[in-house]
XYZ file of C-alpha atoms in Angstrom:
432
model
C 81.987 130.448 106.725
C 85.566 132.211 106.143
C 87.604 129.616 104.373
C 91.369 129.283 103.722
C 92.614 129.802 100.107
C 92.927 126.481 98.450
C 96.865 126.360 98.550
C 96.833 127.069 102.334
C 94.048 124.557 102.910
C 95.971 121.866 100.961
C 99.018 122.221 102.868
C 97.578 122.235 106.322
C 98.580 118.932 108.315
C 95.488 116.470 108.972
C 95.455 117.831 112.904
C 95.582 121.620 111.737
C 92.979 120.855 109.092
C 90.671 118.925 111.914
C 91.217 121.758 114.179
C 90.270 124.503 111.499
C 87.059 122.384 110.608
C 86.125 122.192 114.335
C 86.369 125.912 114.732
C 84.281 126.578 111.698
C 86.989 128.150 109.648
C 86.842 125.612 107.099
C 84.712 123.038 105.736
C 85.095 119.345 104.683
C 84.183 120.228 101.036
C 86.636 123.030 101.066
C 89.538 120.873 102.206
C 88.612 118.110 100.004
C 88.617 120.432 96.955
C 91.708 122.007 97.833
C 93.287 118.580 97.704
C 91.521 117.539 94.288
C 92.879 120.793 92.971
C 96.498 119.844 93.908
C 96.046 116.638 92.413
C 94.835 118.095 89.160
C 97.778 120.336 88.994
C 100.446 117.906 89.988
C 99.288 114.181 88.886
C 101.149 114.341 85.520
C 104.445 114.703 87.538
C 103.812 112.719 90.718
C 101.248 110.129 89.649
C 100.436 109.058 93.328
C 97.009 107.708 92.682
C 95.824 104.551 91.458
C 92.321 105.169 91.440
C 90.234 108.453 92.714
C 86.568 108.555 94.092
C 85.762 111.867 93.423
C 82.228 111.540 93.709
C 82.225 109.398 96.739
C 84.357 111.708 98.613
C 82.477 114.846 97.661
C 79.253 112.836 98.907
C 80.987 112.178 102.128
C 82.174 115.675 102.525
C 78.734 117.335 102.074
C 77.570 114.686 104.535
C 79.838 115.430 107.184
C 79.152 119.338 106.271
C 75.508 118.728 106.949
C 76.173 117.009 110.283
C 77.686 117.389 113.759
C 81.245 116.558 114.402
C 81.935 112.996 113.568
C 85.035 111.459 115.080
C 88.642 113.112 115.664
C 89.431 112.858 111.786
C 86.096 114.870 110.737
C 86.958 115.996 107.108
C 90.586 114.794 106.845
C 91.440 113.510 103.611
C 93.174 110.384 103.522
C 94.635 107.987 100.780
C 94.675 104.365 100.978
C 97.414 101.988 99.578
C 96.272 99.928 97.116
C 97.334 96.567 99.115
C 94.326 97.599 101.148
C 90.541 96.443 100.626
C 88.242 99.437 100.120
C 84.723 99.110 99.277
C 83.482 100.610 96.257
C 86.886 101.027 94.770
C 89.165 98.906 92.721
C 91.810 97.394 94.690
C 94.333 95.822 92.295
C 97.484 95.072 94.514
C 99.843 96.589 92.139
C 99.080 93.783 89.692
C 97.390 93.582 86.494
C 95.975 90.108 87.629
C 93.532 92.161 89.811
C 92.537 94.888 87.296
C 88.946 94.049 87.939
C 89.010 93.210 91.662
C 86.618 95.469 93.555
C 86.252 94.352 97.227
C 82.622 94.345 98.953
C 83.933 95.624 102.221
C 86.494 97.875 103.542
C 89.594 96.411 105.434
C 89.479 96.979 109.262
C 91.869 99.821 108.988
C 89.861 101.691 106.257
C 86.707 101.360 108.452
C 88.392 102.859 111.524
C 89.154 105.834 109.391
C 85.839 106.289 108.073
C 84.111 105.782 111.613
C 86.607 108.627 112.832
C 85.312 111.103 110.079
C 88.011 110.717 107.241
C 87.324 111.150 103.803
C 88.555 108.058 101.890
C 89.607 110.099 98.666
C 90.990 107.044 96.753
C 93.661 104.236 96.312
C 97.375 105.095 96.438
C 100.118 103.450 94.266
C 101.853 100.329 95.592
C 104.700 98.215 94.052
C 103.515 94.751 92.819
C 101.967 93.036 95.885
C 104.021 95.373 97.988
C 107.483 94.079 96.874
C 109.942 95.056 94.438
C 108.519 95.856 90.993
C 108.158 99.596 91.018
C 104.957 101.358 89.989
C 104.211 104.718 88.212
C 104.749 107.070 90.925
C 107.614 109.606 90.965
C 109.250 111.644 93.622
C 107.366 114.855 94.372
C 110.536 117.037 94.826
C 112.375 115.495 91.637
C 110.851 112.979 89.298
C 114.359 111.684 88.292
C 114.287 110.060 91.791
C 112.527 107.160 93.286
C 109.707 107.829 95.894
C 110.635 104.441 97.556
C 108.237 101.448 98.270
C 106.238 99.663 98.432
C 104.051 102.512 99.951
C 105.363 104.953 97.268
C 102.043 106.386 96.465
C 101.035 107.205 100.010
C 104.355 108.935 100.817
C 104.220 110.858 97.645
C 100.522 112.131 98.115
C 101.333 112.953 101.827
C 104.520 114.883 101.000
C 102.852 116.683 97.746
C 99.783 118.025 99.895
C 97.470 115.700 98.054
C 96.128 114.065 101.358
C 96.551 114.829 104.955
C 97.276 111.267 105.834
C 97.777 107.992 104.080
C 97.982 104.303 104.933
C 101.012 102.211 103.983
C 102.272 98.672 104.868
C 105.643 97.413 105.834
C 107.253 93.780 105.310
C 110.888 95.059 104.900
C 111.112 99.205 105.113
C 107.815 99.908 103.052
C 106.509 102.507 105.283
C 109.742 103.782 106.872
C 111.907 104.084 103.961
C 109.260 106.234 101.553
C 108.622 108.590 104.569
C 112.224 109.243 104.657
C 112.761 109.427 101.238
C 109.817 112.077 100.427
C 110.400 114.053 103.920
C 107.387 113.287 105.725
C 106.671 111.304 108.885
C 106.278 107.441 108.878
C 105.112 105.346 111.818
C 105.229 101.581 111.629
C 103.664 100.031 114.713
C 104.348 97.232 116.663
C 103.687 94.024 114.825
C 100.145 92.847 115.390
C 99.226 96.320 117.347
C 96.539 96.878 114.489
C 94.220 94.485 112.675
C 95.589 93.842 109.408
C 92.046 92.006 108.112
C 91.694 93.263 104.612
C 95.484 93.857 103.581
C 96.300 91.546 100.795
C 99.245 89.504 102.745
C 102.826 89.358 101.658
C 104.662 87.665 104.646
C 102.007 87.279 107.102
C 104.394 87.006 109.931
C 105.944 90.572 108.788
C 103.303 92.203 107.536
C 102.309 95.526 109.400
C 100.101 98.447 108.720
C 101.724 101.856 108.526
C 100.946 105.620 108.661
C 102.244 108.525 106.592
C 101.598 112.211 107.837
C 102.984 115.551 108.249
C 102.790 116.321 111.895
C 103.161 114.307 115.158
C 99.824 115.817 115.813
C 98.400 113.770 113.111
C 99.658 110.797 114.633
C 97.770 111.825 117.961
C 94.750 111.834 115.838
C 95.582 108.452 114.394
C 96.177 106.956 117.658
C 92.837 108.247 119.037
C 91.085 106.576 116.014
C 92.898 103.273 116.255
C 92.399 102.911 120.088
C 96.054 103.825 121.264
C 96.076 105.362 124.829
C 95.893 109.041 124.788
C 98.316 111.763 126.273
C 101.287 109.446 126.824
C 104.124 111.695 128.013
C 107.695 111.128 127.613
C 109.725 110.476 130.404
C 110.104 113.294 133.000
C 113.783 112.656 133.233
C 116.136 113.184 130.731
C 115.245 111.089 127.602
C 117.855 108.006 127.307
C 118.805 107.788 123.692
C 120.488 104.786 122.298
C 122.786 105.657 119.551
C 122.502 102.541 117.252
C 124.505 102.881 114.089
C 124.059 98.936 113.285
C 126.512 96.643 111.747
C 125.258 98.004 108.237
C 126.700 101.620 109.134
C 129.141 101.853 106.032
C 125.827 100.963 103.871
C 124.804 104.563 104.680
C 126.061 107.121 102.464
C 128.164 110.066 103.862
C 125.727 112.883 103.795
C 123.276 110.390 105.981
C 126.170 109.644 108.415
C 126.881 113.236 108.949
C 123.060 114.214 109.284
C 122.883 111.489 111.815
C 125.974 112.589 113.853
C 124.549 116.097 113.889
C 121.096 114.773 114.865
C 122.714 112.947 117.843
C 124.735 116.007 118.844
C 121.529 118.253 118.727
C 119.713 115.839 120.980
C 122.719 115.829 123.634
C 122.669 119.512 123.454
C 119.019 119.509 124.471
C 119.507 117.610 127.501
C 118.899 113.774 125.944
C 121.320 111.326 127.640
C 123.110 109.565 124.521
C 124.566 106.164 124.865
C 126.338 103.884 122.574
C 124.194 100.581 121.702
C 126.359 98.022 119.659
C 124.125 94.959 118.988
C 125.958 91.403 118.838
C 126.669 89.954 115.349
C 123.742 87.596 115.521
C 121.605 90.608 114.792
C 123.416 91.173 111.333
C 122.612 87.537 110.715
C 118.745 88.793 110.798
C 118.985 90.273 107.394
C 119.508 86.775 105.936
C 116.511 85.516 108.396
C 114.465 88.178 107.273
C 114.908 87.025 103.579
C 113.975 83.527 104.227
C 110.985 84.405 106.162
C 109.544 86.517 103.722
C 110.169 84.638 100.606
C 109.046 81.441 102.079
C 105.757 82.949 103.524
C 105.393 84.614 100.152
C 105.639 81.545 98.046
C 102.997 80.157 100.343
C 100.858 83.035 100.071
C 100.929 83.403 96.186
C 100.455 79.866 95.414
C 97.435 80.744 93.267
C 98.868 83.717 91.545
C 102.269 81.662 90.650
C 100.221 78.441 89.272
C 97.117 80.440 87.554
C 98.889 83.725 86.338
C 102.693 83.152 86.383
C 103.227 84.820 83.349
C 101.543 87.887 84.491
C 103.913 88.250 87.298
C 106.879 90.637 87.032
C 110.435 88.817 86.569
C 111.378 90.420 89.943
C 108.161 89.030 91.842
C 108.554 85.488 90.020
C 112.194 85.549 91.469
C 111.080 86.476 95.008
C 108.641 83.479 94.882
C 111.251 81.145 93.443
C 113.834 82.033 96.207
C 111.195 81.190 98.787
C 110.842 77.612 97.029
C 114.381 77.185 97.339
C 114.669 77.477 101.090
C 113.976 74.218 103.009
C 111.406 74.130 105.927
C 114.567 73.637 108.203
C 115.841 76.934 106.771
C 112.930 78.813 108.046
C 113.000 77.080 111.642
C 116.553 78.350 111.816
C 115.680 81.750 110.813
C 112.956 81.778 113.502
C 115.310 80.579 116.006
C 117.743 83.400 115.455
C 114.918 86.049 115.620
C 113.374 84.537 118.888
C 117.139 84.860 120.351
C 117.447 88.366 119.228
C 114.037 89.386 120.317
C 114.930 88.279 123.951
C 118.151 90.144 123.895
C 116.637 93.223 122.564
C 114.069 93.159 125.239
C 117.237 93.429 127.580
C 118.830 96.213 125.489
C 115.756 98.178 125.826
C 115.681 98.204 129.861
C 118.527 100.657 129.578
C 117.388 103.144 126.942
C 114.058 104.665 126.192
C 114.544 104.602 122.473
C 117.155 103.833 119.656
C 118.224 106.387 117.198
C 119.362 104.873 113.773
C 119.378 105.648 110.116
C 115.955 105.550 108.119
C 117.528 104.552 104.832
C 121.185 104.512 103.505
C 120.469 108.053 102.291
C 118.401 110.204 99.983
C 116.150 108.970 97.352
C 118.445 107.087 94.585
C 118.346 108.466 91.104
C 116.362 105.871 89.709
C 112.717 105.898 89.625
C 112.094 102.139 89.240
C 114.783 101.214 92.125
C 112.688 101.492 95.286
C 115.731 101.900 97.769
C 117.490 99.345 99.918
C 115.878 98.418 103.205
C 119.002 97.568 104.977
C 118.031 99.810 107.975
C 114.665 98.558 108.132
C 114.666 94.834 107.885
C 115.889 94.079 111.460
C 113.459 95.994 113.445
C 110.381 94.867 111.020
C 111.634 91.090 111.894
C 111.698 92.004 115.508
C 108.247 93.196 115.552
C 109.280 96.720 117.033
C 107.511 100.075 116.547
C 109.577 102.619 114.500
C 109.141 106.320 113.462
C 110.835 108.276 111.022
C 111.272 112.150 110.369
C 113.329 114.369 108.273
C 116.563 115.954 109.789
C 118.479 117.385 106.777
C 118.959 117.157 102.996
C 121.331 115.233 100.993
C 123.652 116.178 98.068
C 120.808 116.431 95.599
C 118.771 118.400 98.022
C 116.352 115.448 98.773
C 115.371 114.535 102.347
C 117.193 112.567 104.763
C 115.512 110.835 107.795
C 116.240 109.190 110.963
C 114.511 106.531 112.743
C 113.483 106.055 116.176
C 112.755 102.591 117.513
C 111.090 101.547 120.439
C 110.437 98.114 122.677
C 107.433 96.074 121.695
C 104.255 97.420 122.531
C 105.651 100.889 123.498
C 104.147 102.676 120.506
C 102.541 105.245 122.651
C 105.805 106.218 124.655
C 107.947 105.815 121.341
C 105.703 108.511 119.786
C 105.951 110.748 122.449
C 109.833 110.543 122.725
C 110.160 110.851 118.828
C 107.744 113.977 118.853
C 110.195 115.576 121.427
C 113.295 114.561 119.094
C 111.921 115.971 116.145
C 111.069 118.938 117.860
C 114.728 119.572 118.197
C 116.069 118.243 115.130
C 113.696 117.965 112.598
C 113.595 120.234 109.386
C 110.543 121.026 107.319
C 110.661 119.804 103.764
C 108.059 121.203 101.460
C-alpha cells in the first residue's frame, strides 16, 4: 500500500483521511501512527490530552485494516472530551475527585463514533466539570494564550493535527468559543438533537454535545454517523443572512468587529441577501437568565460533590455553586419565562432569514492561559437551544484566529450546516 508521509497524513481532515483509507492509499494504522507521532512531538507544548489509550487505539486500527469498510468514519482518529464517559479509559471530569473513575460503558455519542468506524485515541482535557477552572491545555499557535474552555483539549487537539475530530460539550460557549480561538470549525447542535447519556451534566437544560473538526465535509460524515439527514442543500435562491451584532457588540474587540464587517461584505459580494437583525432588549436580559439557570441547575447536579468533597473543588466552582444556591426558585421561574418569550420571538425572526451571522467570541484568544474567555456571544444562543457553527475568517493583532458564528432555527441543523459551508467557502481562511 502506498502511504502518505507522516506529516501529510496527520494534517488530513477527517473526511480526506476517510477517503484516502477507502481508496486504499492510507491505512488506519498509518493514520493513527501519524497522529501519535504528532502528539509525541507537540504534547509538551499543547497538553491537549488527559489520557491516551495507545494500545487500545492500535488494536482498533489493526482490526479495521484487517476487515471490510466499517462505517463512514472508518479509521478516523478522534478525541473525547473528558466530561464524556468512555469505557476502558479514565473519565475524570477535570476534577481530582474523580481521579480513579473509569466507566464501564461508553456514552451514547462515543458508541456512535465507534459504530461508524472511528478510532478513539483518548480523552481530551476539560475545565473542571466543564465550568471555569482551566485545565493544563495551552493554545497550539501561541502557548501564552488561552485555548478557551471548556472544550480546550478537544479544540487544541484538532487545531494541532493530533486528531481529525473531537467531541466537546457546550453549556455557555464551550464548543464555539474554543473553536474560534483555535481556528477550527465548531458545531453546537440544536439542544436535545443528540443523545447526551453518559455525559456528566453541568446544567441539564443547557448541556449540548458539540463537535470540532477541520472541514465541513467532516461535519457531513459526523452527520451521517449521528443520524442527520444527508445531502440537505442550501436554498437555491440567494441566501438570506441576518446580520446580528447583538446588544453586546461593544464587547467585541476592534479587530473582531472589522473582521465581522469584512465577512458580511464578502457574503454580499457573492450574492447573499443581507439584512440587519436587531433583537429587542429582552434578549440582552437572557445573559442574566442564563446565569440563574446554569448556576441553579449546577447547584442541584453537584450536591454530592459539594457536601462530600467541597474542599477539593476549585474556588471558582464553589462560587458557581454558591451563586446557584443564592437564587430563589422564583428567580429561576422568571428566567425561564424570559427564555420562552424570546424563543417564540426568535422563531418569528427566523421566518425572514435563513441564518444569522454574529461574532463567535469577543476577539482572538486572550493572553492569559488560565482565563478561558468570555462567552458573551454564546450564552443567548445556547439558552435559546438553537444550532450554531463557527469558522475562522481572519487573524487578530496577535496573529491568532478570529471566528464568526452562524446561527440557525431550532431543528434546522442540516440546513444550517449547508448554509455555513457555502458562507465559509467565500469567507473562511486557513489556520494551520
